[in-house]
Structure formats: structure tokens, C-alpha cells
Coordinates of C-alpha atoms in Angstrom, one line a residue:
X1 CA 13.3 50.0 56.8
X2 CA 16.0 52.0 58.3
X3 CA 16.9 53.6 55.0
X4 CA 13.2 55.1 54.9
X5 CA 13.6 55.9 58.5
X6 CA 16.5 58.3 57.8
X7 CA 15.2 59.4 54.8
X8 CA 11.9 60.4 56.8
X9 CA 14.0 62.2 59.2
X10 CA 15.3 64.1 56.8
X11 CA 12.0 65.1 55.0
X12 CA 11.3 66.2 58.3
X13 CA 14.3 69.3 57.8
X14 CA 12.5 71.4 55.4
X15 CA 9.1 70.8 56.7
X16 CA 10.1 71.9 60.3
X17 CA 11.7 74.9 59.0
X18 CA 8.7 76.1 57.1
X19 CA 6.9 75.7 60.5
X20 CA 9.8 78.0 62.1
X21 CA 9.2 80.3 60.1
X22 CA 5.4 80.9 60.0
X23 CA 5.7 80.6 63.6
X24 CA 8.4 83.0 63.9
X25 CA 6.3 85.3 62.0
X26 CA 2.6 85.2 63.6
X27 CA 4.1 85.7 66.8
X28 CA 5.7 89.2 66.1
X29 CA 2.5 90.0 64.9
X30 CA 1.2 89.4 68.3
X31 CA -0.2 92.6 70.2
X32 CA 2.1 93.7 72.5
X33 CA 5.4 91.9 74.1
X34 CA 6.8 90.5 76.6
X35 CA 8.2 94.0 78.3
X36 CA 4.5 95.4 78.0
X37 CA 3.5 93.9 81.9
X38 CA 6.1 95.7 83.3
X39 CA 4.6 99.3 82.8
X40 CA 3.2 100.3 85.6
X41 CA 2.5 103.9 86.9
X42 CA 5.9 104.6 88.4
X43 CA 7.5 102.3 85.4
X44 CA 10.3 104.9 83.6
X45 CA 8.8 104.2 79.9
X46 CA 13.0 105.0 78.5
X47 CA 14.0 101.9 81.0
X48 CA 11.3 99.7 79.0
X49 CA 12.9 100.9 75.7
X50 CA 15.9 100.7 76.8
X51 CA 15.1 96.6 77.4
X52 CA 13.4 96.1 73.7
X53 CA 16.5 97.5 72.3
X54 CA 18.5 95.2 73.9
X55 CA 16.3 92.5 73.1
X56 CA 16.6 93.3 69.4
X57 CA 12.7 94.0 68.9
X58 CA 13.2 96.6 66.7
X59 CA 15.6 94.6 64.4
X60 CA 13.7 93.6 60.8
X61 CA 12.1 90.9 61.4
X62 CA 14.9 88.5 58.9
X63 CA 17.7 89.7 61.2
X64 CA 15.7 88.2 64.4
X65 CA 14.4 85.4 62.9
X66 CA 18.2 84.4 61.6
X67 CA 19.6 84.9 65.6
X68 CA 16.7 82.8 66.6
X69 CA 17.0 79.9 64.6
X70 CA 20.7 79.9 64.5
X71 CA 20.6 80.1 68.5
X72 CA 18.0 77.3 68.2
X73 CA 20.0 74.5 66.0
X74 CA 22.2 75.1 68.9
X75 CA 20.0 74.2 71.6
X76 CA 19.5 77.6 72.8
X77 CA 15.6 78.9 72.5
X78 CA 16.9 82.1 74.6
X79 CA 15.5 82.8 78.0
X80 CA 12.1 83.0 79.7
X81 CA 10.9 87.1 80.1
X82 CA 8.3 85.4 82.4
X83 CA 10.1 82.9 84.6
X84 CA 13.9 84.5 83.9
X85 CA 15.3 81.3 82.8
X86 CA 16.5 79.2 79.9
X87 CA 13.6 78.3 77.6
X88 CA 15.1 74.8 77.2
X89 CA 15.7 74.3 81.0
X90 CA 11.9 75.2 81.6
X91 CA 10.9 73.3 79.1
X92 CA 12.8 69.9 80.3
X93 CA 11.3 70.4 83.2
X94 CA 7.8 70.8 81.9
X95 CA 8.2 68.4 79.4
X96 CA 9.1 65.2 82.0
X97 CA 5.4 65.9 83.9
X98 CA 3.7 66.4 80.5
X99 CA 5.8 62.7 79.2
X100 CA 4.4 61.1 82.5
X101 CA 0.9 62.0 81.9
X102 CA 0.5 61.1 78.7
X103 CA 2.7 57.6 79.0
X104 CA -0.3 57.1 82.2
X105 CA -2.9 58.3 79.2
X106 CA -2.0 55.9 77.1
X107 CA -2.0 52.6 78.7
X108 CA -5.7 54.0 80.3
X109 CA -6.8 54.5 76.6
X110 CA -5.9 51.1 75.3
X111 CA -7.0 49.3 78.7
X112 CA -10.7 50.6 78.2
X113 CA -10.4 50.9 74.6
X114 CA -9.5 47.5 73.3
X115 CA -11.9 45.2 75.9
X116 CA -15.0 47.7 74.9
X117 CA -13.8 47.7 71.5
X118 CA -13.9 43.8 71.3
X119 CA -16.9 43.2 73.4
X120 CA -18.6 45.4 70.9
X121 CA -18.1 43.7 67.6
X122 CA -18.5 40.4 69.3
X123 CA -21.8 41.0 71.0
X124 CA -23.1 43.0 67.4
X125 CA -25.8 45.0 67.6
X126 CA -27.2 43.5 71.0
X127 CA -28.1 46.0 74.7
X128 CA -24.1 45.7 75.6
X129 CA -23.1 47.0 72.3
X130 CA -25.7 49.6 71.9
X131 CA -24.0 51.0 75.5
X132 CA -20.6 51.0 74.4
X133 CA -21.5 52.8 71.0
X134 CA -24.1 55.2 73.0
X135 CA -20.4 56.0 75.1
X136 CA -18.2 56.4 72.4
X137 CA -20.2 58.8 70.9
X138 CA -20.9 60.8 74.1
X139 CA -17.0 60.6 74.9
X140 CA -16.4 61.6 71.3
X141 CA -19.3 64.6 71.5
X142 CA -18.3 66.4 74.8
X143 CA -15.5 69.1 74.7
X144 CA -12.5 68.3 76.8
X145 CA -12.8 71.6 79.0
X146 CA -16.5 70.9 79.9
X147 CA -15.3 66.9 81.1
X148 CA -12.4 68.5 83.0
X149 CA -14.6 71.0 84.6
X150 CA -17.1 68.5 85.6
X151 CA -14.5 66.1 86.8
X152 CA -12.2 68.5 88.9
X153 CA -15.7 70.0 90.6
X154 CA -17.0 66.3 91.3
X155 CA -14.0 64.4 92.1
X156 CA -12.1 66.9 93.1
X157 CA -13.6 69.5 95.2
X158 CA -16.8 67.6 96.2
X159 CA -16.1 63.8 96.9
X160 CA -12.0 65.0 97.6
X161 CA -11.0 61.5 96.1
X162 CA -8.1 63.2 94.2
X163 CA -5.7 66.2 94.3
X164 CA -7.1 69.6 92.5
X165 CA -3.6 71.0 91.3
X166 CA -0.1 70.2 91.1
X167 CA 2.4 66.9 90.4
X168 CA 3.1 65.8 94.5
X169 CA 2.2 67.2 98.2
X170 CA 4.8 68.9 99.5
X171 CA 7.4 67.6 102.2
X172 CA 7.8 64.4 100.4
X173 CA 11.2 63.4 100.0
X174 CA 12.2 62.7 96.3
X175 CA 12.8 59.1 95.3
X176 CA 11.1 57.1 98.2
X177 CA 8.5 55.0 97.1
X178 CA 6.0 57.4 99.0
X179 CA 6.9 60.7 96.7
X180 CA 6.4 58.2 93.5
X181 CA 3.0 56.9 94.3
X182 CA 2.0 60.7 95.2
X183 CA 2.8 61.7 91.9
X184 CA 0.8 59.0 90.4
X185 CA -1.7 60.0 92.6
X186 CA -2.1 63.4 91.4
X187 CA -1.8 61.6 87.5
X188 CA -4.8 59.7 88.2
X189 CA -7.8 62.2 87.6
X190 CA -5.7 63.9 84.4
X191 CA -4.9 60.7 82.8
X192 CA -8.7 59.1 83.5
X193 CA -10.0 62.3 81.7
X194 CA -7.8 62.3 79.3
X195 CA -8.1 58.4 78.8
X196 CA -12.3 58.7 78.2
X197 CA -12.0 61.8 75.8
X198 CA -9.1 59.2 73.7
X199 CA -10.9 55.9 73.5
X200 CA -13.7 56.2 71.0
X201 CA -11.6 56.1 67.9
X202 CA -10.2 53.1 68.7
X203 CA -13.4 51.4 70.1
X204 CA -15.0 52.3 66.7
X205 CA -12.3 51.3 64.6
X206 CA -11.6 48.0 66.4
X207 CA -15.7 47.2 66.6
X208 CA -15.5 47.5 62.6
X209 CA -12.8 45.7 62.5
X210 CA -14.2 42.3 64.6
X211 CA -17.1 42.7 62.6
X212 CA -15.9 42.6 59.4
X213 CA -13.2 39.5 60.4
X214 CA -16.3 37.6 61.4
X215 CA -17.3 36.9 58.1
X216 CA -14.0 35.8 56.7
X217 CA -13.6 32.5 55.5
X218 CA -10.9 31.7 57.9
X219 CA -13.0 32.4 60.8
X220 CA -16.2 30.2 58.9
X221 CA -13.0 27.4 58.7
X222 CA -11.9 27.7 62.3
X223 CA -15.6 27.0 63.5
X224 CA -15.9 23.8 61.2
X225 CA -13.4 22.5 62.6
X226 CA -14.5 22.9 66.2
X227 CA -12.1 25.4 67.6
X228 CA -13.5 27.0 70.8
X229 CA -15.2 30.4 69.6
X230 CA -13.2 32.4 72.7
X231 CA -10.0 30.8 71.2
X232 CA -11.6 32.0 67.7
X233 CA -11.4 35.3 68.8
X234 CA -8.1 35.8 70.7
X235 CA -6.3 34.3 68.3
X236 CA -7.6 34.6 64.9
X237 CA -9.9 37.7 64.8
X238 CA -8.5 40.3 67.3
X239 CA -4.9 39.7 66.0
X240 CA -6.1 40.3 62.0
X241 CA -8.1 43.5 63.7
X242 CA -5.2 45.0 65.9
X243 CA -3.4 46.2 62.9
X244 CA -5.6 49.9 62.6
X245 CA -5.2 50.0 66.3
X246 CA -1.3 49.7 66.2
X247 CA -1.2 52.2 63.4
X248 CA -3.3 54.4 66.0
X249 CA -0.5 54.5 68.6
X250 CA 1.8 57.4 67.4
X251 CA -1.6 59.5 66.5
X252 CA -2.6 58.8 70.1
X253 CA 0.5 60.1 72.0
X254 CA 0.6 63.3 69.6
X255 CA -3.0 63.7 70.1
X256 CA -2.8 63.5 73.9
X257 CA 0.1 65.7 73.9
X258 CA -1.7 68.1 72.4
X259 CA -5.4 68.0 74.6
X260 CA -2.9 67.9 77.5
X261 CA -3.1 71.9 76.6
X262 CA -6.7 72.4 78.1
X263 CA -6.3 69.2 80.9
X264 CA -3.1 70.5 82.7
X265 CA -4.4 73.8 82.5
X266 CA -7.6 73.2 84.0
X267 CA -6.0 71.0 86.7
X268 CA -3.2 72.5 87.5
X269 CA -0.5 70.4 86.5
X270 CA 2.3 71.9 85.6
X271 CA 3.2 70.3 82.7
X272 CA 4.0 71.6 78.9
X273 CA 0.7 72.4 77.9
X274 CA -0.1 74.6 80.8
X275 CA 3.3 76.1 79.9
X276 CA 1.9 76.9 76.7
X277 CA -1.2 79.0 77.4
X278 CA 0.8 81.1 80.5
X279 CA 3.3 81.9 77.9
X280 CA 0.4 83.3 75.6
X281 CA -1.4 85.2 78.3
X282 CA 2.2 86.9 79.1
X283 CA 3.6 87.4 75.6
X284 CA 6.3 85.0 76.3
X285 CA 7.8 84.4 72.6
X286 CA 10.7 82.6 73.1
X287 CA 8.9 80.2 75.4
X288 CA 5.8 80.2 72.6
X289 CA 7.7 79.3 69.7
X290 CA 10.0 76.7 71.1
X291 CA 6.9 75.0 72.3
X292 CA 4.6 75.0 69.3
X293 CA 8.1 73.7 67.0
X294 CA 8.3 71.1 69.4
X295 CA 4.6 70.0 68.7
X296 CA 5.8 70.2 65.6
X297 CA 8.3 67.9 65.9
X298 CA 6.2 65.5 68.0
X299 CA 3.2 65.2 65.5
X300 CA 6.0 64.3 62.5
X301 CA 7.4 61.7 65.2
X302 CA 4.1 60.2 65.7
X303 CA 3.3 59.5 62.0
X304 CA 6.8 58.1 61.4
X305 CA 6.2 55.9 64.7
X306 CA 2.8 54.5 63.2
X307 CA 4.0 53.4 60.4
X308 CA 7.2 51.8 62.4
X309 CA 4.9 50.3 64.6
X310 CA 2.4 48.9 61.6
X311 CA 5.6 47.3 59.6
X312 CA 6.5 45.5 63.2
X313 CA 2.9 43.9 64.1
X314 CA 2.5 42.7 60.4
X315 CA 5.8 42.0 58.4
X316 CA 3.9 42.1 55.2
X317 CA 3.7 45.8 55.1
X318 CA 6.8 48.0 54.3
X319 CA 7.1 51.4 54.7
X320 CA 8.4 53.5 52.0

């Protein structure tokens, strides 16, 4: 397996340089840059020149992109024009709330997931299971903007339950155990959001999945010979059906990674994908095109992690 690992890893070369190039590209064909916010009426326009000189933006575009990437296998994505510091210092920083949030996401997503997902299958067709599909579809429907919204303005602003913006209150001190449950705190209504919006894949696919194992002939063997039907379940069915799930698990934290865009944003957290859309709105390129190659990299990750993770549940299957 670790052979194919490797291997996979190094598929993932060429395919992230393609990426780094196309991004490369579209962005200099964005309108305007980064040095356009600073003309204002008493703005010299030779000083503004004088700075996209500097910066090289009237190089071709070959001779940029070759400083840029050669800069970047080097670990240096140039520096923020917005926030005047090292892209890959902002984005550690950015990066450790986004990693929080979605590692909070995920275990949300399989807690509601897998019990509705079983209940479902098990109780076929029946008012309970009726519910659970009649969620998953409205969880599945709704854009995650309009859930946000709704949740920030009832949670948020008119029952004050939770925090509307930010990772902690301020005047905590760092590393006491009040400052950690804070920031979990302020996790809570992000994570719950993003945890509803994430869980009707798996409900469906796990549902199907019960269903289907019910009419094996293992499960029509384990009831002639009197095992308990709860025992039937834990032990036969739902570990046959957890193998899609499993294989979900990378998809998930790529997937919630990338809605984190529109959920930090509307909350206010101050994570990566928040990052993301201030760096658009100000023409920040470097900042831009480091992010989107780490997406990149993250949703080439996830789909070498599923199939890691689907050769470890069932040892019959080998990844190639």
C-alpha cells in the first residue's frame, strides 16, 4: 500500500502544477490589482507606478509566473498587499481556525449522520423514516448562505445563545482552560451549520446500505439461529454498511473545507475561507493563488485518504 501511496503523491506533481498554472493565469486576467485601492484624490498616480514596477506587473506574464512558482516550492507565496505580511504566515494562522472548525464539523456530521442514517433503514418506510428522508432532502435543498443567515439572525442576534463573529472574547488569557472552551464556544453555531448542510449524503447512502444488508442471506442466517435482532444490527449489518461511509470521510473534510468559504464569512470567523473572499474583494493575488493551490492540494489529499481509509476498514480491498 505504501508503494501506491508514494506513487499517488507523485501523480499529484503534475496535476498541481497544471492547477498553478491556470490559476496563475485567470488571476492576471483579473480587473484591476492590488495597488488600484490606494488611488485616492491626493494619491501621486507616478508613486502607484512606481510600486507595479517594483512588483514586476508589467513583466510577461512567463517571467512572473517562473518567480512565483520558483519562490513557492520554496515556501515563499510572497507577501500580503492587504495585510503587509507573509502570505504563508497569514495563512498558518488562518489555516489552524479553519482546521478547528472543520475537525468540530466532522465529528457533528457523523454523530447525527450515522444514528439517523441507521434508524432509517431499520425502521423502512415507516413515519420515523419518512422524517429523516423529508430532512435530508431539506438539508440537502437549502443553500448554505440562506442556513447561515437564518441561523446567525435566530441564534445569534435574537435568542444571543452564541457569539456572532470571531474565534474567542477578548481578555482571555491563552491556554487556560477558560480561553479553550471560549473558542469552542464560538465553534459551536459554525460547526452545527455546517454539520446539518454535511449529513444527508451519508444518511442516504448508509439508509441504502442497511436496507439492502437486510436481505442478505447472512442476516436471514443470523435470525434462524436466534441472535437478538439489536445485536443483528450492530454487529452484522452496520459493520458490512459502514464501508461507503468510511470511503466518505476524506470527501467530507475537503468538502467542508471548502463550504467553510460562505460559513466563516457569514459569521465572522476568521478562518481560511473568509481569507479567501477578502483577498478577492481587494485583488490580493498572492494571497488568492496560494489559497486556491492549497484547495488543491487538500481535495487530491482527501481522495487519496478515502481510499486509505477504505483499504483499513476492510482488508479485502487494495488500492492501486
Amino acid at each position: 500500500m505504501w508503494k501506491t501511496v508514494v506513487r499517488r503523491f507523485i501523480v499529484m506533481i503534475p496535476q498541481l502544477f497544471i492547477l498553478s498554472l491556470f490559476v496563475f493565469i485567470l488571476a492576471k486576467q483579473m480587473p484591476g490589482d492590488p495597488f488600484t485601492g490606494l488611488i485616492t484624490p491626493e494619491t501621486d498616480p507616478s508613486r502607484i507606478e512606481e510600486l507595479r514596477i517594483q512588483a514586476g506587473f508589467y513583466d510577461p506574464w512567463y517571467e512572473q509566473y517562473y518567480r512565483w512558482i520558483t519562490n513557492a516550492l520554496q515556501g515563499d507565496f510572497g507577501q500580503s498587499y492587504t495585510y503587509k505580511i507573509a502570505v504563508s504566515t497569514l495563512i498558518g494562522e488562518r489555516a489552524l481556525n479553519t482546521f478547528w472548525l472543520s475537525l468540530l464539523s466532522v465529528i457533528l456530521v457523523y454523530v447525527l449522520a450515522i444514528p439517523l442514517g441507521m434508524v432509517a433503514g431499520r425502521k423502512q418506510d415507516t413515519l420515523l423514516d419518512k422524517s429523516i428522508i423529508l430532512y435530508s432532502f431539506i438539508s440537502f435543498a437549502i443553500p448554505t448562505f440562506v442556513l447561515s443567515l437564518v441561523f446567525l439572525f435566530v441564534f445569534g442576534y435574537r435568542l444571543m445563545w452564541f457569539p456572532t463573529s470571531g474565534t474567542v472574547d477578548v481578555g482571555l488569557e491563552a491556554g487556560t482552560l477558560a480561553y479553550f472552551w471560549n473558542k469552542v464556544y464560538h465553534l459551536l453555531l459554525p460547526a452545527i451549520t455546517a454539520a446539518i448542510l454535511g449529513t444527508t449524503g451519508i444518511i442516504q447512502y448508509l439508509r441504502s446500505e442497511i436496507i439492502d444488508a437486510k436481505t442478505q442471506d447472512y442476516v436471514k442466517t443470523a435470525r434462524s439461529k436466534g441472535i437478538p435482532i439489536r445485536r443483528i444490527y450492530t454487529r452484522h449489518i452496520f459493520r458490512n454498511s459502514v464501508l461507503p461511509i468510511a470511503a466518505f470521510l476524506g470527501f467530507t473534510i475537503t468538502g467542508l473545507l471548502g463550504g467553510s468559504i460562505f460559513i466563516e464569512t457569514i459569521y465572522g470567523y476568521p478562518g481560511m475561507g473568509e481569507l479567501f473572499i477578502s483577498s478577492i474583494t481587494s485583488r490580493d493575488y498572492s494571497v488568492i493563488t496560494a489559497l486556491i493551490m492549497l484547495y488543491g492540494f487538500l481535495a487530491l489529499l482527501g481522495s487519496l485518504l478515502s481510499d486509505i481509509i477504505m483499504t483499513i476498514v476492510d482488508p479485502r480491498i487494495r488500492i492501486d
